[in-house]
mmCIF file of N, CA, C and O in Angstrom:
data_model
loop_
_atom_site.group_PDB
_atom_site.id
_atom_site.type_symbol
_atom_site.label_atom_id
_atom_site.label_comp_id
_atom_site.label_asym_id
_atom_site.label_seq_id
_atom_site.Cartn_x
_atom_site.Cartn_y
_atom_site.Cartn_z
ATOM 1 N N MET A 1 0.841 -1.189 0.000
ATOM 2 C CA MET A 1 0.000 0.000 0.000
ATOM 3 C C MET A 1 0.883 1.250 0.000
ATOM 4 O O MET A 1 1.909 1.280 0.670
ATOM 5 N N THR A 2 0.443 2.244 -0.697
ATOM 6 C CA THR A 2 1.130 3.527 -0.667
ATOM 7 C C THR A 2 0.724 4.268 0.610
ATOM 8 O O THR A 2 -0.277 3.926 1.251
ATOM 9 N N LEU A 3 1.477 5.288 0.974
ATOM 10 C CA LEU A 3 1.136 6.079 2.145
ATOM 11 C C LEU A 3 -0.248 6.696 1.975
ATOM 12 O O LEU A 3 -1.048 6.711 2.920
ATOM 13 N N LYS A 4 -0.546 7.165 0.790
ATOM 14 C CA LYS A 4 -1.860 7.762 0.536
ATOM 15 C C LYS A 4 -2.976 6.749 0.764
ATOM 16 O O LYS A 4 -4.001 7.053 1.378
ATOM 17 N N GLU A 5 -2.788 5.517 0.307
ATOM 18 C CA GLU A 5 -3.788 4.460 0.508
ATOM 19 C C GLU A 5 -3.940 4.132 1.990
ATOM 20 O O GLU A 5 -5.060 3.896 2.478
ATOM 21 N N LYS A 6 -2.834 4.129 2.711
ATOM 22 C CA LYS A 6 -2.880 3.873 4.153
ATOM 23 C C LYS A 6 -3.657 4.967 4.873
ATOM 24 O O LYS A 6 -4.459 4.693 5.768
ATOM 25 N N ILE A 7 -3.408 6.205 4.481
ATOM 26 C CA ILE A 7 -4.104 7.339 5.102
ATOM 27 C C ILE A 7 -5.601 7.247 4.842
ATOM 28 O O ILE A 7 -6.412 7.440 5.747
ATOM 29 N N ILE A 8 -5.975 6.934 3.625
ATOM 30 C CA ILE A 8 -7.392 6.796 3.275
ATOM 31 C C ILE A 8 -8.024 5.670 4.085
ATOM 32 O O ILE A 8 -9.124 5.816 4.628
ATOM 33 N N SER A 9 -7.325 4.543 4.186
ATOM 34 C CA SER A 9 -7.842 3.410 4.954
ATOM 35 C C SER A 9 -8.024 3.781 6.422
ATOM 36 O O SER A 9 -9.058 3.479 7.029
ATOM 37 N N LEU A 10 -7.026 4.435 7.009
ATOM 38 C CA LEU A 10 -7.111 4.863 8.403
ATOM 39 C C LEU A 10 -8.301 5.790 8.604
ATOM 40 O O LEU A 10 -9.105 5.603 9.519
ATOM 41 N N LYS A 11 -8.425 6.778 7.749
ATOM 42 C CA LYS A 11 -9.511 7.759 7.864
ATOM 43 C C LYS A 11 -10.877 7.079 7.771
ATOM 44 O O LYS A 11 -11.766 7.317 8.595
ATOM 45 N N LEU A 12 -11.049 6.199 6.792
ATOM 46 C CA LEU A 12 -12.327 5.502 6.628
ATOM 47 C C LEU A 12 -12.652 4.632 7.835
ATOM 48 O O LEU A 12 -13.797 4.594 8.293
ATOM 49 N N GLN A 13 -11.648 3.946 8.352
ATOM 50 C CA GLN A 13 -11.888 3.087 9.510
ATOM 51 C C GLN A 13 -12.223 3.898 10.759
ATOM 52 O O GLN A 13 -13.061 3.487 11.560
ATOM 53 N N LEU A 14 -11.591 5.041 10.915
ATOM 54 C CA LEU A 14 -11.894 5.883 12.067
ATOM 55 C C LEU A 14 -13.273 6.518 11.964
ATOM 56 O O LEU A 14 -13.893 6.845 12.978
ATOM 57 N N GLU A 15 -13.755 6.684 10.752
ATOM 58 C CA GLU A 15 -15.081 7.281 10.544
ATOM 59 C C GLU A 15 -16.203 6.250 10.637
ATOM 60 O O GLU A 15 -17.374 6.615 10.639
ATOM 61 N N THR A 16 -15.851 4.967 10.730
ATOM 62 C CA THR A 16 -16.833 3.897 10.855
ATOM 63 C C THR A 16 -16.839 3.430 12.297
ATOM 64 O O THR A 16 -15.909 2.775 12.754
ATOM 65 N N VAL A 17 -17.890 3.806 13.015
ATOM 66 C CA VAL A 17 -17.956 3.493 14.436
ATOM 67 C C VAL A 17 -18.999 2.411 14.669
ATOM 68 O O VAL A 17 -20.149 2.551 14.263
ATOM 69 N N GLY A 18 -18.573 1.340 15.314
ATOM 70 C CA GLY A 18 -19.464 0.237 15.644
ATOM 71 C C GLY A 18 -20.217 0.505 16.932
ATOM 72 O O GLY A 18 -20.253 1.627 17.442
ATOM 73 N N ASP A 19 -20.770 -0.560 17.492
ATOM 74 C CA ASP A 19 -21.633 -0.394 18.655
ATOM 75 C C ASP A 19 -20.994 -0.810 19.984
ATOM 76 O O ASP A 19 -21.663 -0.856 20.997
ATOM 77 N N ASN A 20 -19.682 -1.069 19.999
ATOM 78 C CA ASN A 20 -19.079 -1.377 21.293
ATOM 79 C C ASN A 20 -18.425 -0.124 21.879
ATOM 80 O O ASN A 20 -18.146 0.840 21.185
ATOM 81 N N TYR A 21 -18.187 -0.166 23.183
ATOM 82 C CA TYR A 21 -17.697 1.008 23.906
ATOM 83 C C TYR A 21 -16.377 1.536 23.352
ATOM 84 O O TYR A 21 -16.189 2.747 23.208
ATOM 85 N N ALA A 22 -15.453 0.664 23.025
ATOM 86 C CA ALA A 22 -14.134 1.093 22.542
ATOM 87 C C ALA A 22 -14.227 1.899 21.251
ATOM 88 O O ALA A 22 -13.417 2.792 21.011
ATOM 89 N N GLU A 23 -15.224 1.603 20.446
ATOM 90 C CA GLU A 23 -15.379 2.267 19.149
ATOM 91 C C GLU A 23 -15.612 3.768 19.274
ATOM 92 O O GLU A 23 -15.275 4.516 18.370
ATOM 93 N N ILE A 24 -16.160 4.209 20.395
ATOM 94 C CA ILE A 24 -16.443 5.643 20.524
ATOM 95 C C ILE A 24 -15.167 6.477 20.550
ATOM 96 O O ILE A 24 -15.193 7.663 20.250
ATOM 97 N N PHE A 25 -14.044 5.849 20.875
ATOM 98 C CA PHE A 25 -12.783 6.589 20.939
ATOM 99 C C PHE A 25 -12.165 6.829 19.561
ATOM 100 O O PHE A 25 -11.200 7.576 19.441
ATOM 101 N N LYS A 26 -12.738 6.221 18.542
ATOM 102 C CA LYS A 26 -12.254 6.474 17.181
ATOM 103 C C LYS A 26 -12.375 7.951 16.834
ATOM 104 O O LYS A 26 -11.517 8.506 16.157
ATOM 105 N N ASN A 27 -13.432 8.583 17.300
ATOM 106 C CA ASN A 27 -13.620 10.010 17.027
ATOM 107 C C ASN A 27 -12.506 10.839 17.655
ATOM 108 O O ASN A 27 -12.027 11.801 17.055
ATOM 109 N N ASP A 28 -12.080 10.459 18.854
ATOM 110 C CA ASP A 28 -10.983 11.176 19.516
ATOM 111 C C ASP A 28 -9.684 11.027 18.723
ATOM 112 O O ASP A 28 -8.923 11.989 18.589
ATOM 113 N N ILE A 29 -9.434 9.831 18.218
ATOM 114 C CA ILE A 29 -8.238 9.598 17.403
ATOM 115 C C ILE A 29 -8.316 10.436 16.128
ATOM 116 O O ILE A 29 -7.354 11.095 15.740
ATOM 117 N N HIS A 30 -9.468 10.410 15.489
ATOM 118 C CA HIS A 30 -9.697 11.178 14.261
ATOM 119 C C HIS A 30 -9.448 12.661 14.514
ATOM 120 O O HIS A 30 -8.767 13.330 13.726
ATOM 121 N N THR A 31 -9.976 13.169 15.604
ATOM 122 C CA THR A 31 -9.829 14.589 15.932
ATOM 123 C C THR A 31 -8.367 14.945 16.190
ATOM 124 O O THR A 31 -7.885 15.986 15.725
ATOM 125 N N LEU A 32 -7.653 14.090 16.923
ATOM 126 C CA LEU A 32 -6.246 14.365 17.204
ATOM 127 C C LEU A 32 -5.428 14.409 15.915
ATOM 128 O O LEU A 32 -4.596 15.296 15.738
ATOM 129 N N ILE A 33 -5.669 13.477 15.019
ATOM 130 C CA ILE A 33 -4.910 13.444 13.758
ATOM 131 C C ILE A 33 -5.198 14.693 12.947
ATOM 132 O O ILE A 33 -4.292 15.296 12.389
ATOM 133 N N GLY A 34 -6.448 15.092 12.886
ATOM 134 C CA GLY A 34 -6.804 16.330 12.198
ATOM 135 C C GLY A 34 -6.722 16.229 10.694
ATOM 136 O O GLY A 34 -7.684 15.848 10.042
ATOM 137 N N ASP A 35 -5.578 16.546 10.128
ATOM 138 C CA ASP A 35 -5.408 16.527 8.676
ATOM 139 C C ASP A 35 -4.941 15.150 8.220
ATOM 140 O O ASP A 35 -3.903 14.670 8.648
ATOM 141 N N PHE A 36 -5.715 14.572 7.348
ATOM 142 C CA PHE A 36 -5.368 13.257 6.806
ATOM 143 C C PHE A 36 -4.677 13.444 5.460
ATOM 144 O O PHE A 36 -5.236 13.169 4.404
ATOM 145 N N ASN A 37 -3.440 13.944 5.532
ATOM 146 C CA ASN A 37 -2.633 14.074 4.321
ATOM 147 C C ASN A 37 -1.198 13.685 4.656
ATOM 148 O O ASN A 37 -0.796 13.658 5.816
ATOM 149 N N SER A 38 -0.436 13.390 3.647
ATOM 150 C CA SER A 38 0.912 12.841 3.847
ATOM 151 C C SER A 38 1.887 13.825 4.500
ATOM 152 O O SER A 38 2.931 13.407 4.977
ATOM 153 N N SER A 39 1.546 15.091 4.562
ATOM 154 C CA SER A 39 2.442 16.058 5.202
ATOM 155 C C SER A 39 2.214 16.161 6.718
ATOM 156 O O SER A 39 2.955 16.855 7.402
ATOM 157 N N ASN A 40 1.211 15.460 7.235
ATOM 158 C CA ASN A 40 0.929 15.488 8.670
ATOM 159 C C ASN A 40 1.930 14.588 9.399
ATOM 160 O O ASN A 40 1.924 13.367 9.219
ATOM 161 N N PRO A 41 2.794 15.157 10.247
ATOM 162 C CA PRO A 41 3.834 14.357 10.913
ATOM 163 C C PRO A 41 3.283 13.300 11.874
ATOM 164 O O PRO A 41 3.966 12.322 12.172
ATOM 165 N N ILE A 42 2.079 13.469 12.355
ATOM 166 C CA ILE A 42 1.478 12.468 13.245
ATOM 167 C C ILE A 42 1.324 11.127 12.529
ATOM 168 O O ILE A 42 1.421 10.074 13.144
ATOM 169 N N LEU A 43 1.119 11.171 11.221
ATOM 170 C CA LEU A 43 0.843 9.944 10.466
ATOM 171 C C LEU A 43 2.090 9.137 10.129
ATOM 172 O O LEU A 43 1.999 8.132 9.434
ATOM 173 N N ILE A 44 3.233 9.517 10.644
ATOM 174 C CA ILE A 44 4.475 8.800 10.365
ATOM 175 C C ILE A 44 4.392 7.334 10.787
ATOM 176 O O ILE A 44 5.028 6.464 10.180
ATOM 177 N N PHE A 45 3.585 7.025 11.795
ATOM 178 C CA PHE A 45 3.454 5.647 12.255
ATOM 179 C C PHE A 45 2.916 4.713 11.179
ATOM 180 O O PHE A 45 3.140 3.500 11.226
ATOM 181 N N LEU A 46 2.239 5.263 10.183
ATOM 182 C CA LEU A 46 1.681 4.429 9.108
ATOM 183 C C LEU A 46 2.766 3.762 8.273
ATOM 184 O O LEU A 46 2.508 2.746 7.630
ATOM 185 N N LYS A 47 3.958 4.300 8.290
ATOM 186 C CA LYS A 47 5.047 3.700 7.518
ATOM 187 C C LYS A 47 5.383 2.303 8.026
ATOM 188 O O LYS A 47 5.929 1.494 7.288
ATOM 189 N N ASN A 48 5.054 2.013 9.295
ATOM 190 C CA ASN A 48 5.318 0.699 9.871
ATOM 191 C C ASN A 48 4.175 -0.293 9.648
ATOM 192 O O ASN A 48 4.287 -1.445 10.062
ATOM 193 N N LEU A 49 3.092 0.156 9.043
ATOM 194 C CA LEU A 49 1.943 -0.707 8.791
ATOM 195 C C LEU A 49 1.839 -0.965 7.295
ATOM 196 O O LEU A 49 1.993 -0.047 6.493
ATOM 197 N N ASP A 50 1.570 -2.212 6.919
ATOM 198 C CA ASP A 50 1.625 -2.576 5.504
ATOM 199 C C ASP A 50 0.294 -2.949 4.862
ATOM 200 O O ASP A 50 0.247 -3.167 3.662
ATOM 201 N N SER A 51 -0.767 -3.047 5.658
ATOM 202 C CA SER A 51 -2.037 -3.489 5.078
ATOM 203 C C SER A 51 -3.216 -2.898 5.844
ATOM 204 O O SER A 51 -3.055 -2.365 6.949
ATOM 205 N N LYS A 52 -4.410 -3.040 5.262
ATOM 206 C CA LYS A 52 -5.624 -2.589 5.944
ATOM 207 C C LYS A 52 -5.814 -3.354 7.249
ATOM 208 O O LYS A 52 -6.260 -2.791 8.242
ATOM 209 N N GLU A 53 -5.451 -4.629 7.233
ATOM 210 C CA GLU A 53 -5.591 -5.449 8.434
ATOM 211 C C GLU A 53 -4.691 -4.932 9.554
ATOM 212 O O GLU A 53 -5.096 -4.906 10.716
ATOM 213 N N GLU A 54 -3.476 -4.532 9.218
ATOM 214 C CA GLU A 54 -2.565 -3.993 10.232
ATOM 215 C C GLU A 54 -3.070 -2.652 10.760
ATOM 216 O O GLU A 54 -2.913 -2.360 11.947
ATOM 217 N N ILE A 55 -3.663 -1.852 9.910
ATOM 218 C CA ILE A 55 -4.243 -0.574 10.342
ATOM 219 C C ILE A 55 -5.424 -0.846 11.272
ATOM 220 O O ILE A 55 -5.556 -0.213 12.322
ATOM 221 N N THR A 56 -6.259 -1.802 10.918
ATOM 222 C CA THR A 56 -7.388 -2.188 11.771
ATOM 223 C C THR A 56 -6.889 -2.673 13.123
ATOM 224 O O THR A 56 -7.419 -2.284 14.171
ATOM 225 N N HIS A 57 -5.866 -3.500 13.117
ATOM 226 C CA HIS A 57 -5.293 -4.012 14.364
ATOM 227 C C HIS A 57 -4.741 -2.860 15.215
ATOM 228 O O HIS A 57 -4.945 -2.831 16.435
ATOM 229 N N TRP A 58 -4.064 -1.906 14.583
ATOM 230 C CA TRP A 58 -3.518 -0.752 15.289
ATOM 231 C C TRP A 58 -4.649 0.039 15.964
ATOM 232 O O TRP A 58 -4.535 0.404 17.143
ATOM 233 N N ILE A 59 -5.721 0.286 15.241
ATOM 234 C CA ILE A 59 -6.865 1.024 15.794
ATOM 235 C C ILE A 59 -7.481 0.248 16.952
ATOM 236 O O ILE A 59 -7.756 0.815 18.015
ATOM 237 N N ASN A 60 -7.691 -1.043 16.758
ATOM 238 C CA ASN A 60 -8.299 -1.867 17.811
ATOM 239 C C ASN A 60 -7.424 -1.911 19.062
ATOM 240 O O ASN A 60 -7.931 -1.857 20.188
ATOM 241 N N LYS A 61 -6.125 -2.004 18.861
ATOM 242 C CA LYS A 61 -5.204 -2.039 19.995
ATOM 243 C C LYS A 61 -5.233 -0.715 20.762
ATOM 244 O O LYS A 61 -5.277 -0.704 21.993
ATOM 245 N N LEU A 62 -5.230 0.394 20.037
ATOM 246 C CA LEU A 62 -5.265 1.706 20.685
ATOM 247 C C LEU A 62 -6.584 1.919 21.420
ATOM 248 O O LEU A 62 -6.580 2.340 22.583
ATOM 249 N N THR A 63 -7.708 1.637 20.789
ATOM 250 C CA THR A 63 -8.994 1.852 21.461
ATOM 251 C C THR A 63 -9.129 0.943 22.680
ATOM 252 O O THR A 63 -9.669 1.354 23.706
ATOM 253 N N SER A 64 -8.597 -0.260 22.586
ATOM 254 C CA SER A 64 -8.615 -1.176 23.729
ATOM 255 C C SER A 64 -7.762 -0.624 24.873
ATOM 256 O O SER A 64 -8.162 -0.673 26.042
ATOM 257 N N ARG A 65 -6.604 -0.086 24.545
ATOM 258 C CA ARG A 65 -5.738 0.502 25.580
ATOM 259 C C ARG A 65 -6.399 1.705 26.236
ATOM 260 O O ARG A 65 -6.247 1.925 27.433
ATOM 261 N N ILE A 66 -7.125 2.484 25.451
ATOM 262 C CA ILE A 66 -7.833 3.633 26.021
ATOM 263 C C ILE A 66 -8.838 3.134 27.056
ATOM 264 O O ILE A 66 -8.909 3.657 28.174
ATOM 265 N N VAL A 67 -9.602 2.116 26.694
ATOM 266 C CA VAL A 67 -10.609 1.581 27.609
ATOM 267 C C VAL A 67 -9.954 1.058 28.887
ATOM 268 O O VAL A 67 -10.431 1.314 29.991
ATOM 269 N N LYS A 68 -8.834 0.359 28.748
ATOM 270 C CA LYS A 68 -8.203 -0.289 29.901
ATOM 271 C C LYS A 68 -7.319 0.642 30.735
ATOM 272 O O LYS A 68 -7.235 0.480 31.944
ATOM 273 N N LYS A 69 -6.647 1.604 30.097
ATOM 274 C CA LYS A 69 -5.591 2.324 30.801
ATOM 275 C C LYS A 69 -5.760 3.843 30.899
ATOM 276 O O LYS A 69 -5.021 4.482 31.640
ATOM 277 N N PHE A 70 -6.661 4.428 30.143
ATOM 278 C CA PHE A 70 -6.788 5.884 30.168
ATOM 279 C C PHE A 70 -7.339 6.341 31.517
ATOM 280 O O PHE A 70 -8.346 5.844 31.995
ATOM 281 N N ASP A 71 -6.660 7.294 32.131
ATOM 282 C CA ASP A 71 -7.074 7.863 33.414
ATOM 283 C C ASP A 71 -7.316 9.351 33.215
ATOM 284 O O ASP A 71 -6.373 10.141 33.193
ATOM 285 N N GLU A 72 -8.567 9.710 33.093
ATOM 286 C CA GLU A 72 -8.893 11.105 32.797
ATOM 287 C C GLU A 72 -8.543 12.054 33.930
ATOM 288 O O GLU A 72 -8.506 13.271 33.734
ATOM 289 N N ASP A 73 -8.250 11.523 35.102
ATOM 290 C CA ASP A 73 -7.849 12.376 36.225
ATOM 291 C C ASP A 73 -6.391 12.813 36.127
ATOM 292 O O ASP A 73 -6.002 13.818 36.728
ATOM 293 N N THR A 74 -5.576 12.063 35.377
ATOM 294 C CA THR A 74 -4.147 12.383 35.332
ATOM 295 C C THR A 74 -3.633 12.779 33.950
ATOM 296 O O THR A 74 -2.489 13.213 33.833
ATOM 297 N N GLU A 75 -4.447 12.610 32.906
ATOM 298 C CA GLU A 75 -4.001 12.943 31.552
ATOM 299 C C GLU A 75 -5.194 13.265 30.658
ATOM 300 O O GLU A 75 -6.326 12.966 30.998
ATOM 301 N N THR A 76 -4.902 13.867 29.524
ATOM 302 C CA THR A 76 -5.964 14.134 28.551
ATOM 303 C C THR A 76 -5.999 12.998 27.539
ATOM 304 O O THR A 76 -5.004 12.297 27.337
ATOM 305 N N ILE A 77 -7.120 12.849 26.888
ATOM 306 C CA ILE A 77 -7.245 11.795 25.874
ATOM 307 C C ILE A 77 -6.268 12.043 24.730
ATOM 308 O O ILE A 77 -5.663 11.110 24.201
ATOM 309 N N ASN A 78 -6.065 13.306 24.361
ATOM 310 C CA ASN A 78 -5.121 13.612 23.284
ATOM 311 C C ASN A 78 -3.693 13.230 23.665
ATOM 312 O O ASN A 78 -2.956 12.694 22.842
ATOM 313 N N ASP A 79 -3.299 13.501 24.912
ATOM 314 C CA ASP A 79 -1.963 13.105 25.356
ATOM 315 C C ASP A 79 -1.805 11.584 25.337
ATOM 316 O O ASP A 79 -0.777 11.064 24.915
ATOM 317 N N PHE A 80 -2.832 10.881 25.786
ATOM 318 C CA PHE A 80 -2.791 9.421 25.806
ATOM 319 C C PHE A 80 -2.615 8.866 24.395
ATOM 320 O O PHE A 80 -1.761 8.024 24.146
ATOM 321 N N ILE A 81 -3.411 9.356 23.469
ATOM 322 C CA ILE A 81 -3.342 8.884 22.079
ATOM 323 C C ILE A 81 -2.003 9.256 21.459
ATOM 324 O O ILE A 81 -1.361 8.433 20.807
ATOM 325 N N TYR A 82 -1.574 10.494 21.661
ATOM 326 C CA TYR A 82 -0.313 10.944 21.077
ATOM 327 C C TYR A 82 0.865 10.129 21.611
ATOM 328 O O TYR A 82 1.754 9.745 20.853
ATOM 329 N N ASP A 83 0.858 9.836 22.911
ATOM 330 C CA ASP A 83 1.924 9.009 23.489
ATOM 331 C C ASP A 83 1.938 7.632 22.848
ATOM 332 O O ASP A 83 3.007 7.079 22.572
ATOM 333 N N TYR A 84 0.777 7.059 22.592
ATOM 334 C CA TYR A 84 0.695 5.743 21.964
ATOM 335 C C TYR A 84 1.275 5.794 20.548
ATOM 336 O O TYR A 84 2.028 4.926 20.141
ATOM 337 N N ILE A 85 0.927 6.846 19.826
ATOM 338 C CA ILE A 85 1.439 7.008 18.460
ATOM 339 C C ILE A 85 2.954 7.165 18.487
ATOM 340 O O ILE A 85 3.664 6.549 17.690
ATOM 341 N N GLU A 86 3.466 7.967 19.398
ATOM 342 C CA GLU A 86 4.896 8.202 19.518
ATOM 343 C C GLU A 86 5.653 6.922 19.854
ATOM 344 O O GLU A 86 6.745 6.679 19.347
ATOM 345 N N LEU A 87 5.082 6.100 20.724
ATOM 346 C CA LEU A 87 5.746 4.861 21.147
ATOM 347 C C LEU A 87 5.604 3.754 20.126
ATOM 348 O O LEU A 87 6.380 2.813 20.127
ATOM 349 N N GLY A 88 4.541 3.872 19.295
ATOM 350 C CA GLY A 88 4.196 2.836 18.342
ATOM 351 C C GLY A 88 5.281 2.437 17.434
ATOM 352 O O GLY A 88 5.486 1.392 16.987
#
């Protein structure tokens, strides 16, 4: 996949919200990323992902971590997501 295809896949998956609790955090991820274009430095993590399945797994892993580990008393959701992207 090209970077552009990865970005499109990520954006589409984040815009498709299912009915489980973890899915609601897709909007927060979408908002943090902001611009879905190749010049956005936040999207550098996509270079390590090679398929739609890997992008789906990345999203599922992040939303699951938010549900299990996010503490709104000590951090913001944007900081939590950004830290995950940075460590990814």
